[in-house]
Short mmCIF file of C-alpha atoms (C1' of nucleotides) in Angstrom, two decimals:
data_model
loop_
_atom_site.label_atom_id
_atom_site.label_comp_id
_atom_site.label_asym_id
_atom_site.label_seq_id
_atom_site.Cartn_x
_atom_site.Cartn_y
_atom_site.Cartn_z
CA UNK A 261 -21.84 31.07 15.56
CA UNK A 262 -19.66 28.17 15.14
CA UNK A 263 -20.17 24.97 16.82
CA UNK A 264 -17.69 24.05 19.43
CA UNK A 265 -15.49 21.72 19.10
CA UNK A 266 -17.55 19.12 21.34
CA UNK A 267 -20.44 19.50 19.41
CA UNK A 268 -19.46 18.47 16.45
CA UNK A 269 -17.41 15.73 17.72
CA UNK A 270 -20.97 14.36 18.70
CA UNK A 271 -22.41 15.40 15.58
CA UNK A 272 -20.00 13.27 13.72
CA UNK A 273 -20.30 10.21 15.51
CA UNK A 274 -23.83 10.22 15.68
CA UNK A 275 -24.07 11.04 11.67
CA UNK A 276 -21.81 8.00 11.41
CA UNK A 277 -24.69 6.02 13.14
CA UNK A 278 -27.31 6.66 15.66
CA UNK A 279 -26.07 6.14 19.00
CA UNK A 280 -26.26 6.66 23.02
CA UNK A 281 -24.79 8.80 24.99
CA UNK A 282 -22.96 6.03 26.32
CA UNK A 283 -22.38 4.41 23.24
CA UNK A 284 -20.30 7.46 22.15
CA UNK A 285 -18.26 7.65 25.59
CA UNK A 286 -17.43 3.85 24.17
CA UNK A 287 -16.63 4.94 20.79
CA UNK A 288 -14.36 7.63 21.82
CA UNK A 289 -12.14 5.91 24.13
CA UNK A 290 -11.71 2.75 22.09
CA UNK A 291 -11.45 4.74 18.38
CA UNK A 292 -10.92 8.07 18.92
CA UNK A 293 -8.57 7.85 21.99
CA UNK A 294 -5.14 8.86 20.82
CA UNK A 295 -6.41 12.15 19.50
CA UNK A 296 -9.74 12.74 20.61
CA UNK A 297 -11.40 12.99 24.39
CA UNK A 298 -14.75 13.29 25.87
CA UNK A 299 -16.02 13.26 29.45
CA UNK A 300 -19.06 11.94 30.43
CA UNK A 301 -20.42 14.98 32.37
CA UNK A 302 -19.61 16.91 28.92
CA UNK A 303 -21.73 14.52 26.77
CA UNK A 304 -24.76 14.25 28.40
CA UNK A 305 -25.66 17.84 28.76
CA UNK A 306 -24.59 18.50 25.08
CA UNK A 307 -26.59 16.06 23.49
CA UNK A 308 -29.75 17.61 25.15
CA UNK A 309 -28.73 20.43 23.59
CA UNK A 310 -28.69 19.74 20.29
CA UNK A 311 -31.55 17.46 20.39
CA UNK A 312 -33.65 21.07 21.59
CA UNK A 313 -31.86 22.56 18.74
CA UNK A 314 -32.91 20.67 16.00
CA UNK A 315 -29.85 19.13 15.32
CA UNK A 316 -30.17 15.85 16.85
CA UNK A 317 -33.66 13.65 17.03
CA UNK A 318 -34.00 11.31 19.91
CA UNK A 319 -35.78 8.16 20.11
CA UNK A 320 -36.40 6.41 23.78
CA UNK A 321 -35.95 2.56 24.27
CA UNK A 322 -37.63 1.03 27.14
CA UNK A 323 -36.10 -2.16 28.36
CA UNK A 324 -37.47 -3.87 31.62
CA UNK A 325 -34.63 -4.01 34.15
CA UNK A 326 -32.22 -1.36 32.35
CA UNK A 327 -32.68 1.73 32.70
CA UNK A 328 -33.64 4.09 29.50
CA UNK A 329 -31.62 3.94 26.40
CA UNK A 330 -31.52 7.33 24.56
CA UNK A 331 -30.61 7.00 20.54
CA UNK A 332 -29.71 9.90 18.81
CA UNK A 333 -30.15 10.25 15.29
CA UNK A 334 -29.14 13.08 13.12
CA UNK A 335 -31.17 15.52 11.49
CA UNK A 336 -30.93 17.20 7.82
CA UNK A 337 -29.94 20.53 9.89
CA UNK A 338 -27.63 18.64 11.84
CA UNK A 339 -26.04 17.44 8.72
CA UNK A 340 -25.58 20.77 7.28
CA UNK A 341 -23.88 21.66 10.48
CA UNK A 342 -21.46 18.86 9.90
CA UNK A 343 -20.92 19.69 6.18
CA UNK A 344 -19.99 23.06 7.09
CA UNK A 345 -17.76 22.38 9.36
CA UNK A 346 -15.68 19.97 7.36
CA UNK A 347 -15.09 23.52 5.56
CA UNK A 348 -14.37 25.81 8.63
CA UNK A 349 -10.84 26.39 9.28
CA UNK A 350 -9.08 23.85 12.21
CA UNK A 351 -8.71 25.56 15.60
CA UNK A 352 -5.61 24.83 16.86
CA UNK A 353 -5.48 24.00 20.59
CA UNK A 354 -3.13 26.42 22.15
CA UNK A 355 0.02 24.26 23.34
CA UNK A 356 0.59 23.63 26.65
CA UNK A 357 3.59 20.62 26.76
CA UNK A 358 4.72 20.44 30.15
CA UNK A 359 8.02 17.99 29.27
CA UNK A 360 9.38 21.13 27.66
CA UNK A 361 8.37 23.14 30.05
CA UNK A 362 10.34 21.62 32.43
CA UNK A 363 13.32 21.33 29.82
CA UNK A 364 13.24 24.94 28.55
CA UNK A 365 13.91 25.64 32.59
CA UNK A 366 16.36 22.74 33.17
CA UNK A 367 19.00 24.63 34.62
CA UNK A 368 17.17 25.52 37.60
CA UNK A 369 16.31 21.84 37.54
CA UNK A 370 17.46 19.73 39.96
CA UNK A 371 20.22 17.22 38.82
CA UNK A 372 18.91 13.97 37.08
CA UNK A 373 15.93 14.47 37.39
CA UNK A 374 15.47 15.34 34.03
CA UNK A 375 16.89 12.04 32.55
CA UNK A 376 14.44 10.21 34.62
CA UNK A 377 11.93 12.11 33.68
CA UNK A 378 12.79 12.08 29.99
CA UNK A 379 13.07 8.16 29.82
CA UNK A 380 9.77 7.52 31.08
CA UNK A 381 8.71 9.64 28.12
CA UNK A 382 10.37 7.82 25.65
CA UNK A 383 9.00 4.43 27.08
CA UNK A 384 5.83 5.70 26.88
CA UNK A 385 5.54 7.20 23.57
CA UNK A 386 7.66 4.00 21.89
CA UNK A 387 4.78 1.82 24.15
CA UNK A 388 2.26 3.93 22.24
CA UNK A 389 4.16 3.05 19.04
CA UNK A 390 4.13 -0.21 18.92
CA UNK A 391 0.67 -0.01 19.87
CA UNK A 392 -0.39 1.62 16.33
CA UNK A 393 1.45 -0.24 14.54
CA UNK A 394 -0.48 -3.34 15.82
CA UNK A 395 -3.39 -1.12 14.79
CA UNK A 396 -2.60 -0.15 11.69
CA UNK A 397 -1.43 -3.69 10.83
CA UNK A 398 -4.85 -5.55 12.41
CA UNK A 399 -7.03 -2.99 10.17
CA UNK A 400 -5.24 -3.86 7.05
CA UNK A 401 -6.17 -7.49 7.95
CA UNK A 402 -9.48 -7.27 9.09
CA UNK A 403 -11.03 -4.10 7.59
CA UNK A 404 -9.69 -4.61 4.30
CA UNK A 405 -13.05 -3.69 2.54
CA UNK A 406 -14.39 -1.35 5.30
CA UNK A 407 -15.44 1.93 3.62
CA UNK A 408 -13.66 3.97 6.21
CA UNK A 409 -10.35 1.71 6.09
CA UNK A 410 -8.39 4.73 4.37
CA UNK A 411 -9.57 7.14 6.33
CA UNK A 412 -8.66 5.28 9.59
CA UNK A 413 -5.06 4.49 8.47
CA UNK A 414 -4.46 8.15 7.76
CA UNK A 415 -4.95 9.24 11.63
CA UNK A 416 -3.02 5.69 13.01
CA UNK A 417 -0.82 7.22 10.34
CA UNK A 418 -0.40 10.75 11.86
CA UNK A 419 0.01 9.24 15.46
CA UNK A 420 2.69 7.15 14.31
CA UNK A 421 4.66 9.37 12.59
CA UNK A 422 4.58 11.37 15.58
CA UNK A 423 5.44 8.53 17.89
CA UNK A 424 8.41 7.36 16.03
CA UNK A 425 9.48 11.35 15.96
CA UNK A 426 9.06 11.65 19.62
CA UNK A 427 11.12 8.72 20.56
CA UNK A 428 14.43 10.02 18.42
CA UNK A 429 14.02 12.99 20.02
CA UNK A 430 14.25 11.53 23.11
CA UNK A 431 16.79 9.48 22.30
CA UNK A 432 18.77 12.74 20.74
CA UNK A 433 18.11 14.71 23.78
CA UNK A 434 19.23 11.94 26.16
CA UNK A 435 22.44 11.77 24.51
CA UNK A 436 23.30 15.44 24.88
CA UNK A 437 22.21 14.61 28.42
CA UNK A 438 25.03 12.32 28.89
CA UNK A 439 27.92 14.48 27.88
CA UNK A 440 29.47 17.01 30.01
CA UNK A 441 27.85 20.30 29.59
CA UNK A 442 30.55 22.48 26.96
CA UNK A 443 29.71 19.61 24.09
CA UNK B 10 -1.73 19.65 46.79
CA UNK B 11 0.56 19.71 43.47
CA UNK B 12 0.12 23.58 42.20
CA UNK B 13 -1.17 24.30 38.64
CA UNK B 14 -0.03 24.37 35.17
CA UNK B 15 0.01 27.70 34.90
CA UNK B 16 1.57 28.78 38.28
CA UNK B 17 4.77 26.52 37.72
CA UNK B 18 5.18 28.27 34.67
CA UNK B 19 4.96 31.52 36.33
CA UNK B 20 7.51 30.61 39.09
CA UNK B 21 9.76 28.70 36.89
CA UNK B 22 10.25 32.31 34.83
CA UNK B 23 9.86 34.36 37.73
CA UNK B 24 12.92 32.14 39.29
CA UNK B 25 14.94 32.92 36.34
CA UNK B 26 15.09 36.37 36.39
CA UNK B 27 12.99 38.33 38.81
CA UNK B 28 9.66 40.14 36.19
CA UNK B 29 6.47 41.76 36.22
CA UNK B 30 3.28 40.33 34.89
CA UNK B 31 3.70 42.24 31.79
CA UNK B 32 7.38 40.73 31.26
CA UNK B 33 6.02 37.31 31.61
CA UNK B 34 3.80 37.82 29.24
CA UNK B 35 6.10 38.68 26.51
CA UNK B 36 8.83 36.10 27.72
CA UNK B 37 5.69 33.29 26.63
CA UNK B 38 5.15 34.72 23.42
CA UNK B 39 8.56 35.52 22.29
CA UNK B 40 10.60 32.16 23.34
CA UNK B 41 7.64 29.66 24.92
CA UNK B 42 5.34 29.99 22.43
CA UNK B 43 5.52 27.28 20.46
CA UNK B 44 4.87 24.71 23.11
CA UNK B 45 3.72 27.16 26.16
CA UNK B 46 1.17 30.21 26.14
CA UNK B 47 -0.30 31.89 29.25
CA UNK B 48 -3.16 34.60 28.49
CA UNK B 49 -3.11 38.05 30.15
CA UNK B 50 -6.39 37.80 32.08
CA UNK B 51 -5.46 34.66 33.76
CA UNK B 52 -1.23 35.73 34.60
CA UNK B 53 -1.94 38.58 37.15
CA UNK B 54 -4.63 36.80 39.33
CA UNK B 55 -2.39 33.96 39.42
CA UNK B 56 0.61 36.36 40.34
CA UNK B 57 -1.39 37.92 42.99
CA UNK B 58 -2.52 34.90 44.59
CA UNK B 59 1.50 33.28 44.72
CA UNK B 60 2.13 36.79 45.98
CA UNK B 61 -0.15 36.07 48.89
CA UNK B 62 0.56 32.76 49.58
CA UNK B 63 3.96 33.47 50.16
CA UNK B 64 5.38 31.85 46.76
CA UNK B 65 6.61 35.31 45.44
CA UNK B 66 7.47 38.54 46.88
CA UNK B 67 6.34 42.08 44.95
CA UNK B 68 8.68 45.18 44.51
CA UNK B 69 6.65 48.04 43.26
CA UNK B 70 8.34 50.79 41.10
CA UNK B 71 6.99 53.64 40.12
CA UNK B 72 7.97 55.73 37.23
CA UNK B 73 6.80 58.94 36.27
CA UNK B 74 4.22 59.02 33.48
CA UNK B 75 4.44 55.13 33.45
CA UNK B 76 2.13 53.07 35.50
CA UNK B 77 3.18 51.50 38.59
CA UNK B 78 5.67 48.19 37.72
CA UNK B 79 4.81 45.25 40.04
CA UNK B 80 8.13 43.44 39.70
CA UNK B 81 7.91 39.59 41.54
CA UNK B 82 10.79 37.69 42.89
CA UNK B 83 10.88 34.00 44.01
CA UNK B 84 10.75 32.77 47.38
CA UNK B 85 12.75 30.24 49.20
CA UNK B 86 9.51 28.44 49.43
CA UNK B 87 8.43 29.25 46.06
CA UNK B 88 12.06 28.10 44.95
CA UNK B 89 10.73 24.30 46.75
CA UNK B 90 7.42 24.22 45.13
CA UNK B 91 9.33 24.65 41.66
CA UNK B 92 11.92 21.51 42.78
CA UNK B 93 9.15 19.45 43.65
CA UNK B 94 7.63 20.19 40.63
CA UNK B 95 10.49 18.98 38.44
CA UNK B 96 10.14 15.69 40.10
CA UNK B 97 6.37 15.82 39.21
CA UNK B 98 4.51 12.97 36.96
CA UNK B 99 3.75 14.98 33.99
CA UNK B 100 0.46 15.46 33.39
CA UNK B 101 -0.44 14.79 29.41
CA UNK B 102 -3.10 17.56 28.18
CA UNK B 103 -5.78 15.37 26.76
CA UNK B 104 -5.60 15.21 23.38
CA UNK B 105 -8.11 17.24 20.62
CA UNK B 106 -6.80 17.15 17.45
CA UNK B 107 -9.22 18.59 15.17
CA UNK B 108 -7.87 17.35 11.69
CA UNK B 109 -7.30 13.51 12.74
CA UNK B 110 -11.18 14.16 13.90
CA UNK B 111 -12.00 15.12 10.36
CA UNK B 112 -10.10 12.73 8.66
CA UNK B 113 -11.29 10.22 10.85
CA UNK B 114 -15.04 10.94 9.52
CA UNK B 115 -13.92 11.72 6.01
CA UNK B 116 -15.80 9.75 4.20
CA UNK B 117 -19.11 12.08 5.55
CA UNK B 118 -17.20 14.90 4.29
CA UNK B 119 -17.81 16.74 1.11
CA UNK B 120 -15.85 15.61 -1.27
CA UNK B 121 -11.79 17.80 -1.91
CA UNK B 122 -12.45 19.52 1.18
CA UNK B 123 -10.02 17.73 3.09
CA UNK B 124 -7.36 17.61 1.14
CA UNK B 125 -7.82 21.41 1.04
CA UNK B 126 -7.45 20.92 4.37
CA UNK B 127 -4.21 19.19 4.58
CA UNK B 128 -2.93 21.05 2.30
CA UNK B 129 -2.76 24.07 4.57
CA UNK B 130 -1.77 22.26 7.32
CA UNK B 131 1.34 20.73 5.56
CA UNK B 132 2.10 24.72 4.33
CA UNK B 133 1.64 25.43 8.35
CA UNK B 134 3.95 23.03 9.42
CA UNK B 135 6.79 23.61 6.67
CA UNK B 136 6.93 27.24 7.59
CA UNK B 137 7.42 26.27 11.42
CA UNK B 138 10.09 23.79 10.81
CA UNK B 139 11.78 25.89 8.62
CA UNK B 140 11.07 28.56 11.55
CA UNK B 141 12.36 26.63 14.11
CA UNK B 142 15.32 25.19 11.97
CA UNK B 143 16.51 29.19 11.54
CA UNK B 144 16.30 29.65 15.49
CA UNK B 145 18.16 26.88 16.02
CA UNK B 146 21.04 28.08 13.98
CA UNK B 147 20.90 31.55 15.61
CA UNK B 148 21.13 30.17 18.93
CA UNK B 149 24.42 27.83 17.92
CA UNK B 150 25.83 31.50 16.56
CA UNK B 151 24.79 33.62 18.88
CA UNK B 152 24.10 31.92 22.37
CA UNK B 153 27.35 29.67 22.19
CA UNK B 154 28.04 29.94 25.24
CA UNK B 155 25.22 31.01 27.54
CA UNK B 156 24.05 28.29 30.27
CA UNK B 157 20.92 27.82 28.74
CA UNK B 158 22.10 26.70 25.47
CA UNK B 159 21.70 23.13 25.86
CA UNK B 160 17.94 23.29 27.24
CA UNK B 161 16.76 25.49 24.55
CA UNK B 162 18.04 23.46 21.99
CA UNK B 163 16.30 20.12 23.53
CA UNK B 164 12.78 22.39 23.47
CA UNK B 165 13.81 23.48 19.52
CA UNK B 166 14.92 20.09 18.71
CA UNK B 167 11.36 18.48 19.71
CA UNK B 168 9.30 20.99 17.60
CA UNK B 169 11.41 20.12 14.86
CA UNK B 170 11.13 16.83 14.93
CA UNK B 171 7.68 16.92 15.59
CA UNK B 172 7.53 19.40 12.44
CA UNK B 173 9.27 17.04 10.17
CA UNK B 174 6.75 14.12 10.92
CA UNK B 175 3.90 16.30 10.49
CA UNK B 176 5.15 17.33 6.78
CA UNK B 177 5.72 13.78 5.95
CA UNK B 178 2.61 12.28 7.09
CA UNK B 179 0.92 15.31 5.57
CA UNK B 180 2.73 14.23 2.14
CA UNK B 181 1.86 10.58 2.70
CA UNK B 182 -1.72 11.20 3.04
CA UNK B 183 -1.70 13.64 0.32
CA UNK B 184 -0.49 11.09 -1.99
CA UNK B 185 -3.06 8.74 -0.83
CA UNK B 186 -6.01 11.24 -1.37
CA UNK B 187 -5.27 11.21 -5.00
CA UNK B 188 -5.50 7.86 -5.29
CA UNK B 189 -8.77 5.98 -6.14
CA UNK B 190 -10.29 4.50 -3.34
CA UNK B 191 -9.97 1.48 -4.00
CA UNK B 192 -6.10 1.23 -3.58
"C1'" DA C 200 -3.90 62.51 14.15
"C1'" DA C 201 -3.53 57.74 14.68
"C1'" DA C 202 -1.41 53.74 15.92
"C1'" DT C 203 1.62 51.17 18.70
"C1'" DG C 204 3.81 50.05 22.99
"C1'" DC C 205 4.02 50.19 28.00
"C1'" DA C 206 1.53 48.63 32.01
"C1'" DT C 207 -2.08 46.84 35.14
"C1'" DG C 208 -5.93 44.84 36.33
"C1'" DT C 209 -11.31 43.04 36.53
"C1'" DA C 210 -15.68 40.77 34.93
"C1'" DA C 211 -18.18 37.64 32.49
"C1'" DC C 212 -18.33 33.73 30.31
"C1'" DG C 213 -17.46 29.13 28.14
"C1'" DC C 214 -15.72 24.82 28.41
"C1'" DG C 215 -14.77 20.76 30.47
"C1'" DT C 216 -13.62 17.69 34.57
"C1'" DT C 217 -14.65 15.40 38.84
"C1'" DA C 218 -17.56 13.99 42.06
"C1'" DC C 219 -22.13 12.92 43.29
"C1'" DA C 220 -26.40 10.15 42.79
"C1'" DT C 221 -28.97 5.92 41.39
"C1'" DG C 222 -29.89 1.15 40.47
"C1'" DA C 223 -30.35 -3.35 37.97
"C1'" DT C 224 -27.63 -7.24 35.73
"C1'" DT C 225 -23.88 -10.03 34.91
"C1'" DT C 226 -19.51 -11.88 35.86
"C1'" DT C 227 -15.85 -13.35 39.05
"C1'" DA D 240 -20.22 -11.47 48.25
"C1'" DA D 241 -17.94 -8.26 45.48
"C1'" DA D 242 -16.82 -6.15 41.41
"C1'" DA D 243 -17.67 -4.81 36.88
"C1'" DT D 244 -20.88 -3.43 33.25
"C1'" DC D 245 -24.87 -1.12 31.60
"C1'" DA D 246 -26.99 3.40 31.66
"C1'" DT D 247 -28.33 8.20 32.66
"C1'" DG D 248 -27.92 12.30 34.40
"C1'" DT D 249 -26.74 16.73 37.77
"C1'" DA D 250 -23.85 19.92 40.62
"C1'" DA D 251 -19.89 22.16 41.81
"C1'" DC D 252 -15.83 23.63 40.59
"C1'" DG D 253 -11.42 24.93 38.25
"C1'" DC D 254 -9.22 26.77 34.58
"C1'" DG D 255 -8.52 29.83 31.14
"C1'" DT D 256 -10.09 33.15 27.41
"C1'" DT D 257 -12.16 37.34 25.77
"C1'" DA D 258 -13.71 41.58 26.39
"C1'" DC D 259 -13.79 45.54 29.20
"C1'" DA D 260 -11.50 49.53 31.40
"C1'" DT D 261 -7.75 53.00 31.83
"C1'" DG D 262 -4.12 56.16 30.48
"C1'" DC D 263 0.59 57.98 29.30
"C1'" DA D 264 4.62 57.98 25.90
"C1'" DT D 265 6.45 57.23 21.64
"C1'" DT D 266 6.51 56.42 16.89
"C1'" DT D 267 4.47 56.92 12.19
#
DNA sequence: AAATGCATGTAACGCGTTACATGATTTT
DNA sequence: AAAATCATGTAACGCGTTACATGCATTT
């Protein structure tokens, strides 16, 4: 039986370096965020389960006023598990992209909505954007020796690509949203 | 409260053209699918239920032989919830892309595995673009002038774009895999 | 004879989110 | 004095998928 997709989420961080359930809810919204989530009611119960499977160890840290810390290290099995899913083929998550939704059914829309609707997308995703790019740019500064530099670049990569693709799009489609409808 | 993703979907092709369950569940997989899908097993509870709140109405036909055909039109009030819904904040799905995770944690990965992996996603995304690019061109032939042109184009346009980006990152980070790592 | 398509639905389950529950420490 | 941060967890729920269940008609 595969792992989920969760699991191994975990499994990779923690491989990367023991951490807290709460240190991963950290890592994941400040590194993984633009493609990657993980809820804190998810986390918590998952981790206790693959510390009773064998694929996690976990070490308690008493610390007088704070409540207990709970590091998570992995184990040789738990390593396996990672190897072998590096090789298992990617899952796709079925696509659900409500914009389109909306556009596929436009006609029954009604009028100008859309635009609006469409120009707060394109603000967003050119927000998002710029916002790699800073990325990208600050880790070619500052990680310039970090072992994982490359590897980081290639998903700021992927998201900008994608960025920069969405926003022509929506700069296409507004156009055609302009005209009068027999263009 | 603001109905779910999967019941807007359901009125928005129900409002459309009056269909049954089964309909709908062809109409996703022949022209939604590459940004919607809608599994059997969740489609006729939700029908039933917009049946009996008074979203839909149900015209059963039988047919000899054939099993009974629950046909559902839209309601006045099923025809507001659907305007309101246009007007709607869209709600992003949260983001789980499996390959940026892998990437992301590449250097724990065994080593040519990923740019196995790439590889196959690059094919994957070639063949839809070229996919999409081909039902594009049918639709400009053959749907010239039916209403919907324009919105199905916008929908096509946005998987091709997105397409494109995804073969040219996927080149880009090809190219830097076969670098040394130290470039 | 077997497979595919038409046609409808239910049951069980897995996954993940949100809200609940708690409480000390540090910053504003 | 209030808010934010650190820190862990549980409970209830919603959503959606997969598998189950049925059966005729048509095509291969």
């Amino acid at each position: 039986m595969p792992p989920n997709r969760t699991d191994v989420a975990l499994l990779a961080l923690i491989a990367a370096e023991p951490r807290s359930g709460y240190d991963i809810s950290q890592a994941v919204d400040r590194q993984l965020s633009h493609f990657w989530n993980e809820s804190f009611g998810n986390i918590y119960p998952r981790l206790k389960r693959l510390h009773e499977s064998g694929l996690l160890t976990r070490d308690t840290q008493r610390q007088e006023g704070h409540p207990e810390r709970h590091v998570y290290t992995i184990t040789d099995e738990g390593r396996e598990a990672l190897h072998s899913w590096f090789h298992d083929a990617i899952q796709p998550q079925p696509p659900r992209n409500e914009l389109l939704l909306k556009l596929f059914f436009g006609r029954l829309s009604p009028p100008g909505v859309l635009t609006a609707q469409l120009e707060k997308y394109r603000a967003q995703r050119a927000a998002t954007l710029a916002q790699l790019e800073a990325i990208r740019d600050m880790l070619r500064e500052r990680a310039r020796s970090h072992p994982d530099l490359r590897w980081w670049l290639m998903t700021v990569g992927a998201g900008i690509h994608a960025a920069r693709a969405a926003v022509e799009w929506a700069d296409e489609t507004l156009a055609t949203l302009e005209k009068p409808e027999d263009s």
